[in-house]
Coordinates of C-alpha atoms (C1' of nucleotides) in Angstrom, one line a residue:
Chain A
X70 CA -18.8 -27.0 -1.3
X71 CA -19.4 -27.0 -4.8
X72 CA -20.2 -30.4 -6.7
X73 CA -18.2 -30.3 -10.3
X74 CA -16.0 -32.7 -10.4
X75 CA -14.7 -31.8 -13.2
X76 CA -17.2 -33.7 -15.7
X77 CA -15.3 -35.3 -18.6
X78 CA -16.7 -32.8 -21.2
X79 CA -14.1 -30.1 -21.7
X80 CA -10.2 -30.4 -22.5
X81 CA -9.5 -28.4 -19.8
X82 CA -7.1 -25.8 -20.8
X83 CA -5.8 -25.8 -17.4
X84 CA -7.3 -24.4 -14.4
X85 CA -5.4 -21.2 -14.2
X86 CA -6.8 -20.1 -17.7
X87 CA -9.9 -21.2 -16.4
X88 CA -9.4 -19.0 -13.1
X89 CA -8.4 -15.7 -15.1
X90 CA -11.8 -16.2 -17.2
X91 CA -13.9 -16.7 -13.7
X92 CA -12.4 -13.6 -12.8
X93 CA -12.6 -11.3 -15.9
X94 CA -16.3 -12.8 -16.1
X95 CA -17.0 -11.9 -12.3
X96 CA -15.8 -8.3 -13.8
X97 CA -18.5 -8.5 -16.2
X98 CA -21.2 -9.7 -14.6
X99 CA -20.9 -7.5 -11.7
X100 CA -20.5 -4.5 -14.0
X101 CA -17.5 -4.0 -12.0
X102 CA -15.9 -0.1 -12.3
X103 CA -12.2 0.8 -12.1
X104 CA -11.4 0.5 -8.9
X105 CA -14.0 -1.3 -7.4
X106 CA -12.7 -4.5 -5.5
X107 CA -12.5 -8.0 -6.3
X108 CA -13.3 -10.8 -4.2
X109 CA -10.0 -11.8 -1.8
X110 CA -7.8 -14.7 -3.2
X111 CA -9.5 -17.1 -0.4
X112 CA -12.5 -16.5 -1.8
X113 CA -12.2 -17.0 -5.3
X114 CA -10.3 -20.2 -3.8
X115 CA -13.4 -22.0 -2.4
X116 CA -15.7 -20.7 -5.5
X117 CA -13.7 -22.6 -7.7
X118 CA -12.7 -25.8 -5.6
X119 CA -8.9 -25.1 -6.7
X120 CA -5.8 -24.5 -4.8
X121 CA -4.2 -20.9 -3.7
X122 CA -1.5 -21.0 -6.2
X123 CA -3.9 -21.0 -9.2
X124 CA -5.9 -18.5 -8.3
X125 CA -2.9 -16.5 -6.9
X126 CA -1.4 -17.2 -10.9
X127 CA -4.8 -15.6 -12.3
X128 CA -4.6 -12.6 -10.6
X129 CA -1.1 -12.3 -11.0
X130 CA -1.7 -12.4 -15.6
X131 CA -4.3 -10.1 -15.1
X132 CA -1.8 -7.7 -13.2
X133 CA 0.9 -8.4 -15.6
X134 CA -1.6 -7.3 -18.6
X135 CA -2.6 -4.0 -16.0
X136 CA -6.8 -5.2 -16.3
X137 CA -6.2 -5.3 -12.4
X138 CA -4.1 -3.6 -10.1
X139 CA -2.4 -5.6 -6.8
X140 CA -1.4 -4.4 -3.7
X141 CA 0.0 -5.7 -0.7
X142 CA -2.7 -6.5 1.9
X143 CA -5.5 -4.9 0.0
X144 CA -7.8 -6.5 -2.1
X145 CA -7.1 -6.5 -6.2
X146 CA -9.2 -3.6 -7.7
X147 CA -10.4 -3.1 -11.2
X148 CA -7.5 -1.4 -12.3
X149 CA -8.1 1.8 -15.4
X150 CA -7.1 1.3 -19.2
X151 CA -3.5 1.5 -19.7
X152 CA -0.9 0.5 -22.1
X153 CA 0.7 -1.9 -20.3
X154 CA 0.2 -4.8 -22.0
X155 CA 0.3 -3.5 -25.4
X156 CA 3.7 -2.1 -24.9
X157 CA 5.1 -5.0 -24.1
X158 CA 3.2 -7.2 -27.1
X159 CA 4.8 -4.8 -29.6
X160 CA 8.3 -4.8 -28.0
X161 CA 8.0 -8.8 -28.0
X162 CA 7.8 -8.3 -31.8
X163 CA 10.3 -5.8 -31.8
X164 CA 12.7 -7.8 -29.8
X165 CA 12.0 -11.0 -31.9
X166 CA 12.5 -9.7 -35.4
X167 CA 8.7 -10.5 -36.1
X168 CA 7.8 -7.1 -36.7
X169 CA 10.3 -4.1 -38.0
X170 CA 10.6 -0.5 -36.7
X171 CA 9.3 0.9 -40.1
X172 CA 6.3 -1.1 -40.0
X173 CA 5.4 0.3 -36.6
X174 CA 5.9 3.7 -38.2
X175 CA 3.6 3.1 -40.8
X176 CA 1.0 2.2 -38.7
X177 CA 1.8 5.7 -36.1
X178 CA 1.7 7.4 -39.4
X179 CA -1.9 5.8 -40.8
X180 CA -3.1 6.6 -37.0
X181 CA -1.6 9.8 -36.0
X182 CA -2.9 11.5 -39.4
X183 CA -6.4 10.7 -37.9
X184 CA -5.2 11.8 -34.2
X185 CA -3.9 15.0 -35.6
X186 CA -7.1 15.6 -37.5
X187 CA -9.6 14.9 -34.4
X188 CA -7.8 16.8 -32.1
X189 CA -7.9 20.2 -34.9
X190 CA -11.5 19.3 -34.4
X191 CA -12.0 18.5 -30.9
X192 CA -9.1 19.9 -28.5
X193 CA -10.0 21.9 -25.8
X194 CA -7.9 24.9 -25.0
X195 CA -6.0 23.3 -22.2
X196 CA -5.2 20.4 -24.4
X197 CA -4.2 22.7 -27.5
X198 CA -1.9 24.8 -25.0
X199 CA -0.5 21.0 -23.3
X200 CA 0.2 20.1 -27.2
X201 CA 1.8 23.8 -27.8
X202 CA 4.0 23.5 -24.7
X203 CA 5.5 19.9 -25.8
X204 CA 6.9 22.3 -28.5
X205 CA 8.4 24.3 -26.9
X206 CA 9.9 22.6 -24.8
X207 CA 11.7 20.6 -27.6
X208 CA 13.1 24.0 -28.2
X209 CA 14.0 25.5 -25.2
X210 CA 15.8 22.0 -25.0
X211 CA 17.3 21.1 -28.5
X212 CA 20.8 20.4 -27.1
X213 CA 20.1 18.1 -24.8
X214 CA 18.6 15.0 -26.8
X215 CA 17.1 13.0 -24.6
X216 CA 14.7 16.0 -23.2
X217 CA 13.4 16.8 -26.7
X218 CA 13.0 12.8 -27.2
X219 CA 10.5 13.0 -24.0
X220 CA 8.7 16.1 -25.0
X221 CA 8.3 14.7 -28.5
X222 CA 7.0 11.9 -27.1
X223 CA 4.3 13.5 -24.8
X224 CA 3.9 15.6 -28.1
X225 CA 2.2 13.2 -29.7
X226 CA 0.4 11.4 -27.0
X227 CA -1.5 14.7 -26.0
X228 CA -2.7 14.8 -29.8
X229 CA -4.3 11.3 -29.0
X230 CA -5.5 12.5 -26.1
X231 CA -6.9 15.7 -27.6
X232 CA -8.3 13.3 -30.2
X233 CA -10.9 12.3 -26.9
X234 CA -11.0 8.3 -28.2
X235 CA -8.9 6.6 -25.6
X236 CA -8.3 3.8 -27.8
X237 CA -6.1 6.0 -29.8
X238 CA -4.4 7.2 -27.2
X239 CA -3.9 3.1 -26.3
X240 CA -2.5 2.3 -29.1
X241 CA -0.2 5.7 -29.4
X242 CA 1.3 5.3 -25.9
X243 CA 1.8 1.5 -26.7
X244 CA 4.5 2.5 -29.4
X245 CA 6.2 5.2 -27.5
X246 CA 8.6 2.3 -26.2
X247 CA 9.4 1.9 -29.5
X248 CA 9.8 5.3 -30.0
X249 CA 12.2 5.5 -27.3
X250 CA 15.0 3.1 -28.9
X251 CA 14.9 4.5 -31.8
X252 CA 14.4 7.8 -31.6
X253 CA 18.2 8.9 -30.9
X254 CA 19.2 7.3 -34.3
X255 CA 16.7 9.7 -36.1
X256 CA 18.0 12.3 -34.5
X257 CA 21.9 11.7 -35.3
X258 CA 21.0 11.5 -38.9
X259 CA 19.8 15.2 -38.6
X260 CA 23.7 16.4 -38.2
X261 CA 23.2 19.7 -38.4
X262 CA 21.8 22.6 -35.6
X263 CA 19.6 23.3 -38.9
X264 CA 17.9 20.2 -39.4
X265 CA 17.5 19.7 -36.1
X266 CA 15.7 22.7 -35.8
X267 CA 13.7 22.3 -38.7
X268 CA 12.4 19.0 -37.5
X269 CA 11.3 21.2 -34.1
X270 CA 9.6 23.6 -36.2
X271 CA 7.7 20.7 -38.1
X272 CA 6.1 19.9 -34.6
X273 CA 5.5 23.5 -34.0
X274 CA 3.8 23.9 -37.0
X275 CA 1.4 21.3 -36.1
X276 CA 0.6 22.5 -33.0
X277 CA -0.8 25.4 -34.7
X278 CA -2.5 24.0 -37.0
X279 CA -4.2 22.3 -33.6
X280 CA -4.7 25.8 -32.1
X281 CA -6.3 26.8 -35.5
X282 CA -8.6 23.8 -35.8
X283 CA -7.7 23.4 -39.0
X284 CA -7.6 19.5 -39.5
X285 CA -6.5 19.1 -43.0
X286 CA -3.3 21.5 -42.3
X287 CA -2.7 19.4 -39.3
X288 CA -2.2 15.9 -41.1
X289 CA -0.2 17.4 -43.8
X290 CA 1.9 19.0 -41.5
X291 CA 1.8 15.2 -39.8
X292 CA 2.4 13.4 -43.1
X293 CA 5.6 15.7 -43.4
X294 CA 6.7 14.9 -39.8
X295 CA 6.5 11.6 -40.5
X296 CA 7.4 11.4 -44.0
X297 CA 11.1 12.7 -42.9
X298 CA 11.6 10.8 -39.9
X299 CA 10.9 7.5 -41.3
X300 CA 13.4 8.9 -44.2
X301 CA 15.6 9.4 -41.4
X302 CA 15.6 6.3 -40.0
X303 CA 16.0 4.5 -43.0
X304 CA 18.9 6.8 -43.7
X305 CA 20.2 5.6 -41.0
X306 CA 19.7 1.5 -41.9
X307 CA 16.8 0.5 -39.7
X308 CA 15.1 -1.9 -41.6
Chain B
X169 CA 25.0 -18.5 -5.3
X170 CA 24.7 -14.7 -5.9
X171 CA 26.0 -12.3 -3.4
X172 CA 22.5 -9.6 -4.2
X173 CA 21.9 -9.2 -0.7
X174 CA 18.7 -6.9 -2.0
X175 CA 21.1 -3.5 -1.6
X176 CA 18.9 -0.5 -0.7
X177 CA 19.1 1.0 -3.9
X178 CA 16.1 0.6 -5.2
X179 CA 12.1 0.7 -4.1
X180 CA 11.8 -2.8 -5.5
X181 CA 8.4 -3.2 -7.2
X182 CA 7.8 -6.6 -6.4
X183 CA 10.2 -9.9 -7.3
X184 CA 7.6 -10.7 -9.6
X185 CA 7.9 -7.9 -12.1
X186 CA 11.6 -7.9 -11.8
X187 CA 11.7 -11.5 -12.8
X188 CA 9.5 -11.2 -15.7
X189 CA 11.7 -8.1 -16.6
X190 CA 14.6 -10.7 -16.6
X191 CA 12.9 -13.2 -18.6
X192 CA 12.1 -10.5 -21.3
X193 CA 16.1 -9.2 -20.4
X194 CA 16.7 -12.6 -21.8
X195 CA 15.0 -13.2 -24.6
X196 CA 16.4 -9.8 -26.2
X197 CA 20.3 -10.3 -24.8
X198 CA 20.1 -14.1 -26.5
X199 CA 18.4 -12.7 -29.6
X200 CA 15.8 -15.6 -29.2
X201 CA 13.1 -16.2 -31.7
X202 CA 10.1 -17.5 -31.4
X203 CA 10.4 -21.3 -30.7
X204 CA 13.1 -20.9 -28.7
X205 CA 13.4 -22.6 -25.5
X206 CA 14.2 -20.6 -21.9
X207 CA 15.4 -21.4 -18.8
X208 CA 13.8 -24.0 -16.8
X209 CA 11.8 -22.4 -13.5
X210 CA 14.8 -24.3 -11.6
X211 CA 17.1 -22.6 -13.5
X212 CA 15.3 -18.9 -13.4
X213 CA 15.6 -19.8 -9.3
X214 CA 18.7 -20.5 -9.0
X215 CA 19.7 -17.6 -11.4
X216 CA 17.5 -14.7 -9.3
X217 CA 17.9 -16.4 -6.2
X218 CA 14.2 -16.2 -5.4
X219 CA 11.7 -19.4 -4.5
X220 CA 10.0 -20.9 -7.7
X221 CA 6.2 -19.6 -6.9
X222 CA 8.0 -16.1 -7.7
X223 CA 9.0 -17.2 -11.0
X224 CA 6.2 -19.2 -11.6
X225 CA 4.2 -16.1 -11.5
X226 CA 6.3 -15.0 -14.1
X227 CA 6.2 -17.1 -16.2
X228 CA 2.6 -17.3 -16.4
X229 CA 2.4 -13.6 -16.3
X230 CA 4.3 -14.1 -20.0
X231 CA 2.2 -17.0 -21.3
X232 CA -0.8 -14.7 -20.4
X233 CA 0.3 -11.7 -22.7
X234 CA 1.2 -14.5 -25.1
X235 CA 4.7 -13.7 -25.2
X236 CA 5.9 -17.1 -24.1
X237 CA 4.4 -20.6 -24.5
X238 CA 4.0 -23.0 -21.5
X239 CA 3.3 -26.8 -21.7
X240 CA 3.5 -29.1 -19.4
X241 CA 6.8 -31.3 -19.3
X242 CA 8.5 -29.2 -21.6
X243 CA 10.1 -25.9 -21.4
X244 CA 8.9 -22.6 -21.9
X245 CA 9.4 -21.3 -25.4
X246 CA 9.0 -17.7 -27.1
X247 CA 5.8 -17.2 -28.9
X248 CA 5.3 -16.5 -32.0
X249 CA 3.2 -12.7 -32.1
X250 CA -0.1 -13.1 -31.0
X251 CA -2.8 -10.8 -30.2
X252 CA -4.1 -12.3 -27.1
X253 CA -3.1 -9.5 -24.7
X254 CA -4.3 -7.2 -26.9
X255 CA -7.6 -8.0 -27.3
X256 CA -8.5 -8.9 -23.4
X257 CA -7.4 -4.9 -22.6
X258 CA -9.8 -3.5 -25.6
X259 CA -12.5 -6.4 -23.8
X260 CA -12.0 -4.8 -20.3
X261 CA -11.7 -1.3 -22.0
X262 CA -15.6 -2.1 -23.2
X263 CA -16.9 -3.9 -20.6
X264 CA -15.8 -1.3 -17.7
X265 CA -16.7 1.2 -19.6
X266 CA -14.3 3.2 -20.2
X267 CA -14.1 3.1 -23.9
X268 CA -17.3 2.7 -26.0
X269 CA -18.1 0.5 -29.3
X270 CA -18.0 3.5 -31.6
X271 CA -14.7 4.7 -30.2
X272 CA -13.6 1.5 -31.4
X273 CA -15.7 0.7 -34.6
X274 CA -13.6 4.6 -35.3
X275 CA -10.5 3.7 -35.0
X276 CA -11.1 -0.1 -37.2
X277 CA -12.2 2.5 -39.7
X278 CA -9.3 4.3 -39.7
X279 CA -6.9 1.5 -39.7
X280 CA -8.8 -0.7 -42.2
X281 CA -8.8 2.4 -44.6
X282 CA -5.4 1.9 -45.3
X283 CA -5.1 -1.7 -44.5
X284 CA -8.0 -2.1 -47.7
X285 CA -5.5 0.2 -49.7
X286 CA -2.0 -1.6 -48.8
X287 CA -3.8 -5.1 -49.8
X288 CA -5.1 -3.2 -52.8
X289 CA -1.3 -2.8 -53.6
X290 CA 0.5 -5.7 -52.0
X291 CA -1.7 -8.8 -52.2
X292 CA -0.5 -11.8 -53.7
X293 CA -3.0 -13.8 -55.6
X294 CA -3.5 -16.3 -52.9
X295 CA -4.6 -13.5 -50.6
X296 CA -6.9 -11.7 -53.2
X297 CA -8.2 -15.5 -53.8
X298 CA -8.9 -15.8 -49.5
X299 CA -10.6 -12.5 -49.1
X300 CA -13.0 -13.2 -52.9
X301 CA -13.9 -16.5 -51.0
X302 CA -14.6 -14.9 -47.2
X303 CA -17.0 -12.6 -49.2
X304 CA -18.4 -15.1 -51.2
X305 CA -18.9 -17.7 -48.4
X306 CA -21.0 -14.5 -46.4
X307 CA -23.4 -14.7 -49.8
X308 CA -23.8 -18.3 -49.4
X309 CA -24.5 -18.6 -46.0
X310 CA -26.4 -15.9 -45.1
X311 CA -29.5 -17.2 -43.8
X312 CA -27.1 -18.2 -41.1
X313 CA -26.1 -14.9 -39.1
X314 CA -23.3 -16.5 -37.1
X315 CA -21.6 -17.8 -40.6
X316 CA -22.3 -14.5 -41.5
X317 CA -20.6 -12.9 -38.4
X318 CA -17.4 -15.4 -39.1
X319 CA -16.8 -15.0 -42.6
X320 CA -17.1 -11.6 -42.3
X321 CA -14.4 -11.2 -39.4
X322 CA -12.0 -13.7 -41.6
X323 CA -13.2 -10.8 -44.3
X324 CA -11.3 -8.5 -42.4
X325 CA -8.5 -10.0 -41.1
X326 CA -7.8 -11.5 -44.6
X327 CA -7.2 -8.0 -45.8
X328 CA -5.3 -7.0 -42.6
X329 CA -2.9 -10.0 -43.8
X330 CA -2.7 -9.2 -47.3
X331 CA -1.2 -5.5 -45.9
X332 CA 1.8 -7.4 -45.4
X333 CA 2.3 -5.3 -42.7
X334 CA 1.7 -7.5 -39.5
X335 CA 1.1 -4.8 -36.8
X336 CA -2.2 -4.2 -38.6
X337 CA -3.2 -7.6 -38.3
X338 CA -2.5 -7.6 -34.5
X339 CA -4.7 -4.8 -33.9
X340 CA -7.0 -5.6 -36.5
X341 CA -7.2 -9.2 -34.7
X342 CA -7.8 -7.9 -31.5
X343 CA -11.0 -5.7 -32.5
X344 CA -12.3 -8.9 -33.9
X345 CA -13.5 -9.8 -30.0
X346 CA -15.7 -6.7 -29.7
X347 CA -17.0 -7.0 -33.5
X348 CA -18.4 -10.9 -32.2
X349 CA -20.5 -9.1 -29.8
X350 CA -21.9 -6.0 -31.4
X351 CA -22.1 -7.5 -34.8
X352 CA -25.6 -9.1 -34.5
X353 CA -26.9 -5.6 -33.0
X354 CA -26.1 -4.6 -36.8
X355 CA -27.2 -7.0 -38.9
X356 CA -30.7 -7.1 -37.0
X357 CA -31.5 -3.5 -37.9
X358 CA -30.5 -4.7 -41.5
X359 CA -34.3 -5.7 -41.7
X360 CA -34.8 -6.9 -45.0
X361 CA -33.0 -9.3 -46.9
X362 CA -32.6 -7.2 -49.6
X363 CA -30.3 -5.0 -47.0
X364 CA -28.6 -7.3 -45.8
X365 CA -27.4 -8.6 -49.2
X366 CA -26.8 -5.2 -49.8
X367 CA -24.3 -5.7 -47.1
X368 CA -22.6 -8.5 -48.5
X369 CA -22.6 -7.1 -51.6
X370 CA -20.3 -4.3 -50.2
X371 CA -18.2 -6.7 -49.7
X372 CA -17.7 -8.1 -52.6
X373 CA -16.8 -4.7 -54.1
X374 CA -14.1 -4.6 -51.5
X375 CA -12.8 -7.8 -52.8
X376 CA -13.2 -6.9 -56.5
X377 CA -11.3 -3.8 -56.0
X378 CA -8.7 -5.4 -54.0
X379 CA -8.4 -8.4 -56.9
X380 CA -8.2 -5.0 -59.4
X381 CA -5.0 -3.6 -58.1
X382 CA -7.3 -0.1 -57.5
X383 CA -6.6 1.2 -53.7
X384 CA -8.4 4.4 -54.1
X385 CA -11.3 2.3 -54.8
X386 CA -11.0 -0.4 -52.2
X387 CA -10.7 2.4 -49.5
X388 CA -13.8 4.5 -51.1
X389 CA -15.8 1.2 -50.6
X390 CA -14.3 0.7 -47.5
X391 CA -15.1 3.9 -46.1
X392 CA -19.0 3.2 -47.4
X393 CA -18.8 0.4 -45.6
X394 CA -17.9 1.6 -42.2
X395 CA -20.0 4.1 -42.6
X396 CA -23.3 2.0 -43.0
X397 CA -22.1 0.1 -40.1
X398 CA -21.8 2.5 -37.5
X399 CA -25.0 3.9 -38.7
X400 CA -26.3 0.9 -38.2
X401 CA -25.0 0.4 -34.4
X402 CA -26.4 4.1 -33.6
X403 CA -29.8 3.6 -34.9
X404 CA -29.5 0.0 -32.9
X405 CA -28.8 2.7 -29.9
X406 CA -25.1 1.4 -29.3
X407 CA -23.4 4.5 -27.8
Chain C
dC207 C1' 27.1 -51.4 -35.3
dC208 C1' 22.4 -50.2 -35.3
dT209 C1' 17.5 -50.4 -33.5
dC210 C1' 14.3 -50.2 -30.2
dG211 C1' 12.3 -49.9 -25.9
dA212 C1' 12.4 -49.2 -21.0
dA213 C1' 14.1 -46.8 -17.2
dA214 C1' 15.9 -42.5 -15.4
dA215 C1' 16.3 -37.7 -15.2
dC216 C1' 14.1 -33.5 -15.8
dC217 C1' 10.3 -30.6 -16.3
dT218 C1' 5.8 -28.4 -15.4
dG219 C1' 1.0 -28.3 -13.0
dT220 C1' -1.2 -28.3 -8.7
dA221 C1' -1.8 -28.6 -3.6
dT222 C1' -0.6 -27.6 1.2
dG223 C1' 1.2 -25.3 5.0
dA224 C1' 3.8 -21.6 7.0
dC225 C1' 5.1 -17.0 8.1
dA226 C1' 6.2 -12.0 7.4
dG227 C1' 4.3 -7.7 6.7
dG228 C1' 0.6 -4.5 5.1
dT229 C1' -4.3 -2.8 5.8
dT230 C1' -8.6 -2.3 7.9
dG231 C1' -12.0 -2.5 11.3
dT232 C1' -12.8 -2.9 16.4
dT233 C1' -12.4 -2.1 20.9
dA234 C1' -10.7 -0.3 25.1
dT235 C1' -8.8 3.6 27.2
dT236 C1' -8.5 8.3 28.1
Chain D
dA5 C1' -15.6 11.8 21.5
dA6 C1' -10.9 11.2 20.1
dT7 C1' -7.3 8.1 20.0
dA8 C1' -4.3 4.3 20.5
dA9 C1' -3.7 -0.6 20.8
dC10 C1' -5.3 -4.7 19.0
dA11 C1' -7.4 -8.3 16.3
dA12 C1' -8.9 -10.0 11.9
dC13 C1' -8.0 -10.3 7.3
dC14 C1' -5.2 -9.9 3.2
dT15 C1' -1.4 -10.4 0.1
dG16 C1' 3.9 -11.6 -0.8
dT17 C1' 7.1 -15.1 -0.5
dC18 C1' 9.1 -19.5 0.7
dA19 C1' 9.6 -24.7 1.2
dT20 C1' 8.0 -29.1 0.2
dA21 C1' 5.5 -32.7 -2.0
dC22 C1' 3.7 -35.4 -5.6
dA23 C1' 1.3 -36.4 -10.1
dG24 C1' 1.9 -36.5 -14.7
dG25 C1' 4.3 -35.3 -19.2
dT26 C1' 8.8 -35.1 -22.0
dT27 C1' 13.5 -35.9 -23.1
dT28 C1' 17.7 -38.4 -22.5
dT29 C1' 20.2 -42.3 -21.5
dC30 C1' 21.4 -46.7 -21.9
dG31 C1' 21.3 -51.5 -22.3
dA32 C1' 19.2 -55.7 -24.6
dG33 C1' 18.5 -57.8 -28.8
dG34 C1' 19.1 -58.1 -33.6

DNA sequence: CCTCGAAAACCTGTATGACAGGTTGTTATT
DNA sequence: AATAACAACCTGTCATACAGGTTTTCGAGG
């Protein structure tokens, strides 16, 4: 049994922050990889002298912000980067008015002109052909809106993955949701076949500029993209 | 009392996530802002017809991603944007390796780039005034590395603010975790004090060039900036 | 009628015990 | 040696209890 009874030095920010720090320290010190196992719930309840339910409430943040992953009857495992969290931070802002859709655009369009650069530069085939068939598929689908709004989407998160720096691809993937409820009012302001199709060919053209590795062809072709669909949007009265 | 008899429709991921899904179902269907109060845990129970440890969990699933406030005796209110969440998954990113200090000191360059150019254009004078006085205060402290160190993340910040665009501060905010543990590694290989104040001096033409109105020159010093920096982590072997 | 303060009602934080059901390692049987 | 039953362990959920903190209520006194 451990002897700190809780000496009369800190505030205490409660004991469940103070779990979830135990925990994401344990990570660290342990040099812990994803997957590897954490200790069980009855273990981490003895280390730290506190009752089931607090620890049980630590690993439950750390599953809500995806740094672990939780299963019935196995132990919680180191769980891999994902977006998780991130989404959810930017659709809180979303939701509350504290942050607007163009502002989110401006900062896809500040990073996705670096993306589309990087991944001219450092795409392997497989990722330039991945990129190329996103495309197409927009295409081969233009009638059926919510198809193209997928593809579009995994259009631009294989240029952050071709881009090989997974934090872009973090942050990229964390505004798809975004993306996602708004995208079908871009695509109404484009009324006609025409535009529609030009707005396809747009992504087109950057995938070749991908499969040319030319970088500085790439981001204009970007800046256009984005240039227009933020037009569109606004046409359209997002604020 | 609900008649939800848990109809085999679905796979159910866990009454967990689907309570915090109803809490966030909430807070968008009532248009709450942040400050706003939510339903009591007794209320959340009665409403989802599940025991209170399950919303519990949920809650403090929220309050972990920052989305919602908890305090004791009170209820639970919606948070104001915060980049909490965000910086513990680029924390666990680093220290399971799976994303490295350069990846990240990349993107910061690519996002402060244009953050350094938007203040350039949109700061008031009040903000031009902050980010003058974060350089200056790195000049007059720096025989003390850790005033260095904080200065120079409010230097940053200050001009993520003055962007006016507040998704660049969140991310911007969350990098500022990793930059308090790598940004000794830097400054050491600064040797001399004449490099260091070099350094600072970079700064300061950051500032000036913000104060000036002149974007293209704010990002060009910018740029110089980052670039010393990340030559500075290589040579200190941070891969 | 207004003010002020104390009690009541409500709320969250933490602890404990219980049980269902999933997972894993062990053992006994074939 | 392969396999099937079993035991041990683990997480998911529920119910209950109580200690404090916060808000509301309401009555006493001015």
């Amino acid at each position: 049994m451990q002897e700190q009874t809780d000496p009369p030095g800190e505030p205490s920010p409660g004991l469940v922050s103070t779990a979830i720090q135990a925990i994401t320290q344990h990570i660290r010190s342990e040099g812990l990889a994803p997957g590897d196992p954490l200790p069980s719930e009855a273990a981490m309840t003895r280390q730290l002298n506190v009752s089931r339910t607090v620890v049980r409430e630590a690993f439950r943040s750390l599953s809500a912000m995806r740094l672990i992953d939780l299963s019935a009857g196995r132990r919680a495992t180191v769980a891999k980067l994902d977006t998780g969290a991130m989404s959810m931070v930017i659709e809180h802002g979303i939701t509350t008015q504290q942050i607007s859709v163009q502002q989110v655009y401006d900062v896809r369009r500040t990073i996705e002109m670096r993306t589309v650069a990087l991944a001219a530069l450092r795409r392997t085939k497989t990722e330039a052909a991945a990129i190329a068939d996103a495309a197409r598929l927009m295409r081969e689908n233009f009638k059926n809106p919510e198809t193209v709004m997928e593809h579009d989407i995994a259009f631009h998160e294989a240029i952050a993955a071709a881009s090989h720096n997974p934090v872009f691809s973090l942050i990229v993937t964390a505004f798809s949701g975004v993306t996602r409820r708004t995208w079908v009012i871009g695509w109404r302001t484009r009324s006609s076949d025409e535009d529609q199709l030009k707005m396809i060919k747009g992504h087109e053209d950057i995938a070749d500029a991908i499969l040319k590795g030319d970088p500085r062809l790439a981001a204009e072709h970007m800046a256009q993209h984005f240039d227009k669909s933020v037009k569109a949007l606004l046409d359209a009265g997002i604020a």
